[in-house]
């Protein structure tokens, strides 16, 4: 009979997320992960396989949380445009925290199929929800009727990444909020 895990796997992955958000995959050493996760080297390999598999699990967990948070923001208000405003406000408010999703895309692009699949799944959830809300905003008279909802959703998700990259590059809170406001104006 194998030994029971002596650590909480979810908490360990959350700790790894923090390290990967700050340093990326290449900038993160196994020792950094072990220290943050408070586990031994053998536990890391027994549980996750290797650093790459742990990274993929961290990106998967982070992306699922972000997608859920975006969808929750899109359900937070009575009118569709107010929901979209709440979602992009959430992005702007957290833009100065490193985003593991954007970081992994910047670091690897589409060079690893496993990451592409993780990003595609999260993107599908977010884009579908945004497009649905844009359709609702059009019906409510709050968004331009000539917008293609899928194209507008792609524009919004690209703006999320742009806002986060701008913040990481030194844009202050006022600049970040201005970028978010401009993205919203594009829907009118």
XYZ file of N, CA and C in Angstrom:
564
model
N 0.849 -1.181 0.000
C 0.000 0.000 0.000
C 0.891 1.240 0.000
N 0.625 2.170 -0.934
C 1.426 3.383 -1.035
C 1.134 4.347 0.097
N 2.082 5.212 0.338
C 1.901 6.231 1.377
C 0.881 7.253 0.924
N 0.121 7.758 1.873
C -0.816 8.835 1.581
C -0.038 10.135 1.395
N -0.558 10.983 0.547
C 0.062 12.298 0.354
C 0.010 13.047 1.687
N 1.126 13.660 2.027
C 1.199 14.393 3.285
C 1.051 15.893 3.058
N 0.508 16.256 1.911
C 0.292 17.665 1.611
C -0.977 17.804 0.797
N -1.542 18.984 0.821
C -2.745 19.284 0.053
C -2.316 19.636 -1.369
N -2.715 18.824 -2.329
C -2.282 19.023 -3.717
C -2.774 20.373 -4.248
N -4.008 20.733 -3.937
C -4.529 22.017 -4.404
C -3.733 23.197 -3.874
N -3.385 23.133 -2.598
C -2.583 24.214 -2.017
C -1.194 24.241 -2.628
N -0.652 23.077 -2.909
C 0.680 23.016 -3.538
C 0.635 23.629 -4.936
N -0.399 23.319 -5.703
C -0.519 23.897 -7.052
C -0.723 25.404 -6.947
N -1.507 25.851 -5.992
C -1.691 27.297 -5.802
C -0.364 27.985 -5.504
N 0.457 27.359 -4.695
C 1.776 27.935 -4.405
C 2.629 27.976 -5.669
N 2.560 26.928 -6.477
C 3.301 26.907 -7.744
C 2.796 27.998 -8.679
N 1.494 28.223 -8.696
C 0.931 29.297 -9.524
C 1.595 30.623 -9.172
N 1.731 30.897 -7.892
C 2.359 32.147 -7.463
C 3.777 32.285 -7.988
N 4.543 31.217 -7.946
C 5.929 31.257 -8.427
C 5.958 31.426 -9.947
N 5.149 30.639 -10.653
C 5.130 30.737 -12.113
C 4.610 32.095 -12.582
N 3.652 32.670 -11.867
C 3.155 34.006 -12.232
C 4.277 35.033 -12.157
N 5.099 34.905 -11.151
C 6.163 35.881 -10.933
C 7.359 35.670 -11.853
N 7.718 34.423 -12.104
C 8.980 34.142 -12.795
C 8.841 33.451 -14.145
N 7.642 33.027 -14.522
C 7.477 32.265 -15.752
C 8.030 30.863 -15.588
N 7.907 30.063 -16.640
C 8.400 28.687 -16.565
C 9.919 28.653 -16.519
N 10.554 29.312 -17.478
C 12.017 29.255 -17.570
C 12.704 29.892 -16.377
N 12.102 30.924 -15.817
C 12.703 31.626 -14.693
C 12.468 30.960 -13.347
N 11.701 29.893 -13.351
C 11.380 29.187 -12.110
C 12.232 27.934 -11.995
N 12.929 27.826 -10.889
C 13.718 26.610 -10.648
C 12.894 25.622 -9.841
N 13.281 24.378 -9.904
C 12.624 23.353 -9.098
C 12.764 23.678 -7.617
N 13.924 24.179 -7.220
C 14.110 24.536 -5.812
C 13.149 25.638 -5.372
N 12.891 26.608 -6.251
C 11.927 27.663 -5.927
C 10.536 27.062 -5.701
N 10.174 26.121 -6.556
C 8.876 25.473 -6.425
C 8.779 24.671 -5.128
N 9.820 23.890 -4.839
C 9.807 23.069 -3.629
C 9.651 23.928 -2.383
N 10.356 25.030 -2.351
C 10.275 25.934 -1.200
C 8.871 26.515 -1.072
N 8.316 27.012 -2.174
C 6.982 27.629 -2.136
C 5.892 26.603 -1.826
N 6.028 25.429 -2.390
C 5.015 24.384 -2.218
C 5.167 23.638 -0.903
N 6.326 23.795 -0.255
C 6.638 23.133 1.009
C 6.519 21.617 0.895
N 7.129 21.112 -0.177
C 7.163 19.665 -0.385
C 8.584 19.262 -0.764
N 8.832 17.987 -0.743
C 10.126 17.461 -1.143
C 10.172 17.183 -2.639
N 11.363 17.055 -3.150
C 11.587 16.801 -4.575
C 10.847 15.541 -5.044
N 10.941 14.476 -4.254
C 10.297 13.215 -4.663
C 8.778 13.371 -4.701
N 8.205 14.148 -3.775
C 6.761 14.388 -3.788
C 6.340 15.122 -5.046
N 7.152 16.086 -5.470
C 6.842 16.806 -6.701
C 6.801 15.834 -7.882
N 7.840 15.012 -7.997
C 7.906 14.090 -9.131
C 6.848 12.993 -9.040
N 6.608 12.466 -7.843
C 5.593 11.425 -7.678
C 4.193 11.941 -7.990
N 3.921 13.176 -7.619
C 2.574 13.732 -7.760
C 2.339 14.353 -9.134
N 3.315 15.088 -9.634
C 3.104 15.861 -10.858
C 3.890 15.336 -12.061
N 4.842 14.499 -11.863
C 5.651 13.966 -12.955
C 6.932 14.738 -13.144
N 6.809 15.987 -13.496
C 7.978 16.846 -13.672
C 7.529 18.302 -13.644
N 8.471 19.200 -13.772
C 8.181 20.637 -13.697
C 7.198 21.049 -14.797
N 7.338 20.510 -15.998
C 6.446 20.890 -17.104
C 5.012 20.466 -16.811
N 4.827 19.263 -16.321
C 3.475 18.806 -16.008
C 2.859 19.621 -14.867
N 3.678 19.998 -13.905
C 3.206 20.876 -12.837
C 2.813 22.237 -13.416
N 3.629 22.760 -14.324
C 3.319 24.038 -14.962
C 1.979 23.961 -15.692
N 1.783 22.911 -16.464
C 0.514 22.757 -17.185
C -0.667 22.684 -16.222
N -0.490 21.969 -15.115
C -1.557 21.891 -14.117
C -1.801 23.267 -13.500
N -0.741 24.029 -13.251
C -0.890 25.379 -12.700
C -1.624 26.289 -13.687
N -1.251 26.231 -14.958
C -1.922 27.051 -15.975
C -3.388 26.627 -16.099
N -3.646 25.331 -16.077
C -5.021 24.816 -16.171
C -5.862 25.335 -14.998
N -5.335 25.205 -13.812
C -6.080 25.639 -12.616
C -6.294 27.154 -12.631
N -5.247 27.884 -12.953
C -5.341 29.344 -13.004
C -6.350 29.781 -14.073
N -6.265 29.187 -15.257
C -7.151 29.559 -16.363
C -8.609 29.252 -16.037
N -8.854 28.127 -15.391
C -10.226 27.779 -15.013
C -10.771 28.783 -13.993
N -9.950 29.193 -13.058
C -10.382 30.189 -12.067
C -10.666 31.533 -12.723
N -9.779 31.935 -13.614
C -9.988 33.213 -14.307
C -11.258 33.176 -15.147
N -11.464 32.086 -15.869
C -12.681 31.964 -16.677
C -13.916 32.035 -15.788
N -13.884 31.343 -14.658
C -15.022 31.376 -13.727
C -15.253 32.776 -13.169
N -14.172 33.474 -12.855
C -14.298 34.839 -12.323
C -14.866 35.789 -13.378
N -14.446 35.624 -14.625
C -15.006 36.454 -15.709
C -16.498 36.173 -15.873
N -16.866 34.911 -15.878
C -18.273 34.550 -16.024
C -19.082 35.075 -14.836
N -18.532 34.988 -13.640
C -19.227 35.527 -12.462
C -19.447 37.029 -12.602
N -18.442 37.747 -13.089
C -18.603 39.192 -13.313
C -19.689 39.446 -14.348
N -19.767 38.583 -15.334
C -20.788 38.742 -16.378
C -22.197 38.405 -15.880
N -22.296 37.875 -14.701
C -23.605 37.565 -14.105
C -23.927 38.493 -12.935
N -23.108 39.526 -12.755
C -23.199 40.316 -11.528
C -24.150 41.504 -11.591
N -24.646 41.837 -12.756
C -25.462 43.041 -12.911
C -26.733 42.706 -13.702
N -27.749 43.551 -13.588
C -28.991 43.270 -14.311
C -28.898 43.513 -15.831
N -28.114 44.498 -16.257
C -28.004 44.793 -17.689
C -26.687 44.236 -18.231
N -26.741 43.772 -19.458
C -25.588 43.111 -20.069
C -24.361 44.019 -20.142
N -24.536 45.281 -20.538
C -23.385 46.178 -20.647
C -22.763 46.437 -19.280
N -23.579 46.501 -18.245
C -23.037 46.667 -16.897
C -22.231 45.434 -16.478
N -22.668 44.258 -16.932
C -21.905 43.028 -16.664
C -20.556 43.072 -17.367
N -20.557 43.510 -18.623
C -19.302 43.626 -19.376
C -18.396 44.648 -18.704
N -18.972 45.745 -18.254
C -18.203 46.776 -17.534
C -17.604 46.199 -16.249
N -18.371 45.395 -15.527
C -17.866 44.768 -14.299
C -16.708 43.818 -14.617
N -16.821 43.088 -15.725
C -15.769 42.144 -16.085
C -14.485 42.877 -16.451
N -14.579 43.904 -17.281
C -13.355 44.611 -17.669
C -12.823 45.433 -16.490
N -13.703 45.859 -15.600
C -13.246 46.525 -14.375
C -12.446 45.576 -13.502
N -12.876 44.328 -13.454
C -12.131 43.308 -12.720
C -10.738 43.124 -13.308
N -10.654 43.110 -14.626
C -9.351 42.983 -15.290
C -8.477 44.185 -14.935
N -9.045 45.382 -15.051
C -8.270 46.601 -14.762
C -7.822 46.640 -13.306
N -8.700 46.254 -12.393
C -8.352 46.280 -10.968
C -7.218 45.313 -10.633
N -7.140 44.196 -11.331
C -6.110 43.204 -11.054
C -4.954 43.208 -12.035
N -4.908 44.219 -12.895
C -3.930 44.226 -13.983
C -2.484 44.283 -13.513
N -2.246 44.796 -12.317
C -0.864 44.900 -11.846
C -0.356 43.604 -11.201
N -1.231 42.620 -11.111
C -0.817 41.291 -10.660
C -0.493 40.477 -11.908
N 0.615 39.793 -11.897
C 1.001 39.018 -13.075
C -0.058 37.974 -13.396
N -0.373 37.861 -14.679
C -1.364 36.901 -15.160
C -0.633 35.685 -15.719
N -0.881 34.525 -15.156
C -0.223 33.314 -15.627
C -0.661 32.953 -17.038
N -1.912 33.211 -17.378
C -2.392 32.916 -18.726
C -1.663 33.737 -19.774
N -1.640 35.039 -19.596
C -0.939 35.917 -20.538
C 0.556 35.613 -20.526
N 1.108 35.396 -19.341
C 2.535 35.087 -19.240
C 2.905 33.832 -20.002
N 2.075 32.803 -19.894
C 2.402 31.551 -20.595
C 2.273 31.708 -22.099
N 1.326 32.508 -22.554
C 1.202 32.765 -23.996
C 2.401 33.565 -24.482
N 2.807 34.570 -23.722
C 3.975 35.368 -24.115
C 5.249 34.520 -24.113
N 5.350 33.599 -23.165
C 6.554 32.787 -23.062
C 6.604 31.683 -24.125
N 5.456 31.076 -24.432
C 5.467 29.903 -25.310
C 4.661 30.048 -26.597
N 3.841 31.098 -26.713
C 3.020 31.224 -27.915
C 2.158 29.985 -28.087
N 2.200 29.415 -29.285
C 1.433 28.190 -29.525
C 2.365 27.005 -29.809
N 3.543 27.018 -29.196
C 4.556 26.000 -29.471
C 4.353 24.690 -28.716
N 3.424 24.665 -27.753
C 3.178 23.444 -26.978
C 1.683 23.120 -27.023
N 1.349 22.017 -27.643
C -0.054 21.646 -27.839
C -0.827 21.565 -26.525
N -0.193 21.076 -25.469
C -0.906 20.959 -24.200
C -1.317 22.332 -23.663
N -0.460 23.326 -23.800
C -0.825 24.680 -23.377
C -1.872 25.284 -24.294
N -1.735 25.048 -25.593
C -2.719 25.557 -26.553
C -4.105 25.044 -26.181
N -4.206 23.764 -25.839
C -5.495 23.187 -25.454
C -6.053 23.831 -24.183
N -5.190 24.065 -23.214
C -5.624 24.699 -21.961
C -6.142 26.104 -22.236
N -5.377 26.871 -23.003
C -5.802 28.241 -23.314
C -7.068 28.263 -24.155
N -7.167 27.347 -25.105
C -8.347 27.302 -25.971
C -9.607 27.010 -25.164
N -9.518 26.107 -24.206
C -10.688 25.779 -23.384
C -11.153 26.988 -22.579
N -10.223 27.668 -21.943
C -10.582 28.860 -21.154
C -11.103 29.969 -22.067
N -10.441 30.151 -23.203
C -10.861 31.193 -24.143
C -12.278 30.931 -24.654
N -12.602 29.680 -24.928
C -13.940 29.352 -25.423
C -15.008 29.734 -24.401
N -14.764 29.442 -23.129
C -15.725 29.781 -22.079
C -15.913 31.296 -22.002
N -14.796 32.012 -21.958
C -14.859 33.467 -21.810
C -15.463 34.118 -23.051
N -14.991 33.743 -24.218
C -15.471 34.364 -25.456
C -16.957 34.123 -25.678
N -17.414 32.903 -25.407
C -18.839 32.594 -25.567
C -19.676 33.448 -24.629
N -19.242 33.565 -23.388
C -19.986 34.364 -22.415
C -20.010 35.839 -22.806
N -18.882 36.353 -23.277
C -18.842 37.762 -23.698
C -19.740 37.971 -24.906
N -19.629 37.105 -25.899
C -20.450 37.250 -27.108
C -21.935 37.217 -26.757
N -22.327 36.326 -25.860
C -23.729 36.269 -25.432
C -24.161 37.574 -24.780
N -23.289 38.156 -23.972
C -23.628 39.418 -23.315
C -23.637 40.586 -24.304
N -22.797 40.536 -25.298
C -22.834 41.584 -26.324
C -24.158 41.505 -27.087
N -24.620 40.297 -27.407
C -25.927 40.148 -28.064
C -27.036 40.741 -27.191
N -26.963 40.436 -25.899
C -27.969 40.982 -24.977
C -27.879 42.499 -24.905
N -26.662 43.026 -24.862
C -26.484 44.481 -24.821
C -27.017 45.120 -26.106
N -26.859 44.451 -27.226
C -27.423 44.961 -28.479
C -28.950 45.011 -28.393
N -29.558 43.970 -27.868
C -31.021 43.937 -27.714
C -31.508 45.003 -26.748
N -30.691 45.295 -25.737
C -31.051 46.312 -24.743
C -30.750 47.722 -25.240
N -30.130 47.846 -26.402
C -29.806 49.154 -26.963
C -28.533 49.768 -26.409
N -27.704 48.995 -25.733
C -26.488 49.517 -25.109
C -25.214 49.238 -25.903
N -25.312 48.416 -26.938
C -24.151 48.109 -27.785
C -24.568 48.301 -29.240
N -23.615 48.674 -30.060
C -23.889 48.919 -31.479
C -24.471 47.653 -32.118
N -25.534 47.825 -32.859
C -26.203 46.690 -33.482
C -25.393 46.082 -34.632
N -24.467 46.865 -35.191
C -23.702 46.365 -36.338
C -22.443 45.594 -35.921
N -22.221 45.439 -34.618
C -21.079 44.654 -34.152
C -21.343 43.172 -34.354
N -20.325 42.464 -34.791
C -20.390 41.008 -34.786
C -20.002 40.569 -33.368
N -20.891 39.903 -32.637
C -20.608 39.567 -31.240
C -19.334 38.735 -31.040
N -19.064 37.792 -31.934
C -17.852 36.972 -31.790
C -16.596 37.813 -32.021
N -16.625 38.684 -33.025
C -15.465 39.550 -33.271
C -15.271 40.525 -32.112
N -16.364 41.052 -31.603
C -16.268 41.977 -30.469
C -15.743 41.254 -29.224
N -16.149 40.006 -29.025
C -15.638 39.225 -27.891
C -14.135 38.989 -28.046
N -13.691 38.698 -29.267
C -12.252 38.514 -29.514
C -11.506 39.815 -29.239
N -12.090 40.935 -29.633
C -11.498 42.242 -29.356
C -11.361 42.469 -27.852
N -12.415 42.114 -27.105
C -12.383 42.318 -25.657
C -11.303 41.448 -25.002
N -11.215 40.188 -25.380
C -10.211 39.323 -24.756
C -8.802 39.774 -25.130
N -8.621 40.270 -26.339
C -7.309 40.816 -26.716
C -6.990 42.039 -25.864
N -8.008 42.829 -25.566
C -7.801 43.995 -24.713
C -7.456 43.604 -23.286
N -8.012 42.512 -22.796
C -7.644 42.047 -21.453
C -6.148 41.799 -21.396
N -5.646 41.086 -22.395
C -4.204 40.796 -22.434
C -3.409 42.087 -22.560
N -3.857 42.987 -23.428
C -3.156 44.255 -23.618
C -3.114 45.092 -22.357
N -4.220 45.127 -21.633
C -4.280 45.879 -20.381
C -3.296 45.286 -19.372
N -3.261 43.975 -19.290
C -2.364 43.319 -18.331
C -0.898 43.525 -18.713
N -0.602 43.471 -19.993
C 0.776 43.699 -20.442
C 1.165 45.157 -20.213
N 0.251 46.086 -20.486
C 0.540 47.502 -20.236
C 0.844 47.736 -18.763
N 0.056 47.130 -17.879
C 0.289 47.285 -16.442
C 1.637 46.698 -16.055
N 1.944 45.552 -16.590
C 3.241 44.929 -16.272
C 4.387 45.788 -16.791
N 4.139 46.493 -17.886
C 5.160 47.364 -18.459
C 5.260 48.722 -17.787
N 4.421 48.974 -16.777
C 4.554 50.208 -16.022
C 3.391 51.174 -16.107
N 2.338 50.849 -16.847
C 1.170 51.735 -16.896
C 0.580 51.850 -15.498
N 0.274 53.063 -15.118
C -0.318 53.292 -13.800
C -1.798 52.981 -13.785
N -2.402 53.007 -12.599
C -3.832 52.688 -12.466
C -4.737 53.554 -13.333
N -4.422 54.853 -13.451
C -5.249 55.726 -14.288
C -5.162 55.324 -15.758
N -3.973 54.984 -16.225
C -3.812 54.543 -17.611
C -4.548 53.228 -17.847
N -4.467 52.329 -16.905
C -5.134 51.035 -17.033
C -6.649 51.229 -17.100
N -7.190 52.077 -16.238
C -8.636 52.344 -16.270
C -9.038 53.017 -17.575
N -8.177 53.891 -18.113
C -8.469 54.535 -19.392
C -8.499 53.506 -20.532
N -7.591 52.556 -20.513
C -7.599 51.494 -21.520
C -8.883 50.678 -21.437
N -9.313 50.374 -20.231
C -10.557 49.626 -20.047
C -11.751 50.424 -20.556
N -11.780 51.716 -20.265
C -12.879 52.558 -20.729
C -12.910 52.639 -22.255
N -11.753 52.727 -22.879
C -11.706 52.756 -24.344
C -12.198 51.453 -24.957
N -11.872 50.347 -24.342
C -12.367 49.056 -24.832
C -13.896 49.021 -24.767
N -14.456 49.532 -23.697
C -15.924 49.569 -23.579
C -16.541 50.487 -24.617
N -15.901 51.617 -24.861
C -16.428 52.555 -25.866
C -16.499 51.937 -27.247
N -15.616 51.004 -27.523
C -15.615 50.354 -28.839
C -16.881 49.526 -29.067
N -17.594 49.202 -28.006
C -18.818 48.407 -28.142
C -20.044 49.257 -28.419
N -19.918 50.538 -28.333
C -21.099 51.417 -28.485
C -21.362 51.798 -29.924
